[in-house]
mmCIF file of C-alpha atoms in Angstrom:
data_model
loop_
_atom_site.group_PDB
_atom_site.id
_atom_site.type_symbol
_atom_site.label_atom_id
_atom_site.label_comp_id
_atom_site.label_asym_id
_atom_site.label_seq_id
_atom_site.Cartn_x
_atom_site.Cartn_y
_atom_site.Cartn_z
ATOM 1 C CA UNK X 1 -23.762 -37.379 -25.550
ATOM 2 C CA UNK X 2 -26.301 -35.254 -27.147
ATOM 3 C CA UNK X 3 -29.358 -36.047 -30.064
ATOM 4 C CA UNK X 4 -30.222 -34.243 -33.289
ATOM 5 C CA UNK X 5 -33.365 -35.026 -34.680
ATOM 6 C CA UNK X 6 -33.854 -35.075 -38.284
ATOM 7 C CA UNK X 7 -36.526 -34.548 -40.466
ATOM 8 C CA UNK X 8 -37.053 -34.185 -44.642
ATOM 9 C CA UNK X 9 -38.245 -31.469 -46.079
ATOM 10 C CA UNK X 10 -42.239 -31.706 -45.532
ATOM 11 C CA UNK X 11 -41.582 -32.149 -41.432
ATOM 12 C CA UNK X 12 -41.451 -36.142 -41.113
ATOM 13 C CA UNK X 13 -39.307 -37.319 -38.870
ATOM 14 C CA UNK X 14 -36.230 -39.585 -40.629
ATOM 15 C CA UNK X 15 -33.851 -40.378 -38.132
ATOM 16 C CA UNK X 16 -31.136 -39.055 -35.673
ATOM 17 C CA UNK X 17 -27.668 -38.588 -35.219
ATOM 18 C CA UNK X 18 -25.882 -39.272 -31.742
ATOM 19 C CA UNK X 19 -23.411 -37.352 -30.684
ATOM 20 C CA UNK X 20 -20.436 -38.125 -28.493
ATOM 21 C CA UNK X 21 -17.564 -36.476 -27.309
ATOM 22 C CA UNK X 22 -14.772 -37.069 -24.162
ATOM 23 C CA UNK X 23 -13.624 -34.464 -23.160
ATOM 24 C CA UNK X 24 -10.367 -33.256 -20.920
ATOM 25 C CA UNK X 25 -9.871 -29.939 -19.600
ATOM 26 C CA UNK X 26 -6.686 -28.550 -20.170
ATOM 27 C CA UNK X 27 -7.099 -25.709 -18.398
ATOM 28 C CA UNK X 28 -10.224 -23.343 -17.686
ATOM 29 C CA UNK X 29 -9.974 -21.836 -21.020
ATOM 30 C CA UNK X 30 -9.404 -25.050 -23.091
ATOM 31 C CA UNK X 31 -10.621 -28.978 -23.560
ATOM 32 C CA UNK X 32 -9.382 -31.350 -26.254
ATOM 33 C CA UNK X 33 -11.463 -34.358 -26.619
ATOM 34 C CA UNK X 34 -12.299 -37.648 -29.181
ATOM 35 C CA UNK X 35 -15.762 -37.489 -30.587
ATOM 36 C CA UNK X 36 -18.022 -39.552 -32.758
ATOM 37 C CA UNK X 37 -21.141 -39.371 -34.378
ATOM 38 C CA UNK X 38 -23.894 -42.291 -35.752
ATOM 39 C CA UNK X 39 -26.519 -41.790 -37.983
ATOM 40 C CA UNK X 40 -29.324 -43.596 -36.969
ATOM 41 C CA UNK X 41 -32.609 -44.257 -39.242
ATOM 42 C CA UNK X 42 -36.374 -44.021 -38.065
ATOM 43 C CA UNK X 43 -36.362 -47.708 -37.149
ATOM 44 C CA UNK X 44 -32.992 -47.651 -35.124
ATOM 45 C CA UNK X 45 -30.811 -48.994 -36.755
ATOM 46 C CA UNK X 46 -27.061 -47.210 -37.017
ATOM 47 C CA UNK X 47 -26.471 -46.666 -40.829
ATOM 48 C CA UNK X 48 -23.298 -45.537 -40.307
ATOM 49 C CA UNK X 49 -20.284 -43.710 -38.428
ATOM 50 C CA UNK X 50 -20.198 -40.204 -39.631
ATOM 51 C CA UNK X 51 -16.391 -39.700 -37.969
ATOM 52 C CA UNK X 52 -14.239 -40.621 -35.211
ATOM 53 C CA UNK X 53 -12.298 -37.301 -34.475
ATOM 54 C CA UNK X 54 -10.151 -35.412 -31.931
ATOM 55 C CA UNK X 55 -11.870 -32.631 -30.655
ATOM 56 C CA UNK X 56 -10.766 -28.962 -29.286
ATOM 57 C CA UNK X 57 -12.596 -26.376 -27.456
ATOM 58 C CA UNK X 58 -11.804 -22.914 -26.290
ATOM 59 C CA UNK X 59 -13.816 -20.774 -24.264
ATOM 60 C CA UNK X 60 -15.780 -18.004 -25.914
ATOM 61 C CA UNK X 61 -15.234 -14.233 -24.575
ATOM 62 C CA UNK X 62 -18.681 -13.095 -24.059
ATOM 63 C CA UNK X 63 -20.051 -9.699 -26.270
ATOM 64 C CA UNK X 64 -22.176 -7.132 -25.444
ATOM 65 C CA UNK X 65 -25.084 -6.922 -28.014
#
């Protein structure tokens, strides 16, 4: 689970969206996973459910700048 927190355009703070996502490893390289994200106003209250998804990852190679 993981926050964003949102604000308009002259700085004030609006709201949030939570972010959660299961997650199995399918091997070192690899997860697939079921996420789902809320969008939350200033006062708390969910104003709705962005998605309910399935979720893949792979691992990045890392570059050399």
């Amino acid at each position: 689970t993981f926050q964003v927190f949102v604000s308009d355009a002259q700085g004030q703070y609006i709201g949030k969206r939570v972010i959660r996502n299961t997650i199995r490893m399918d091997n070192p390289d690899r997860y697939t996973g079921q996420g789902t994200a809320d969008v939350i106003d200033r006062d708390g209250n969910v104003t709705k459910n962005v998605f309910a998804a399935p979720t893949v990852g792979t691992r990045m190679q890392v570059e050399q700048p």
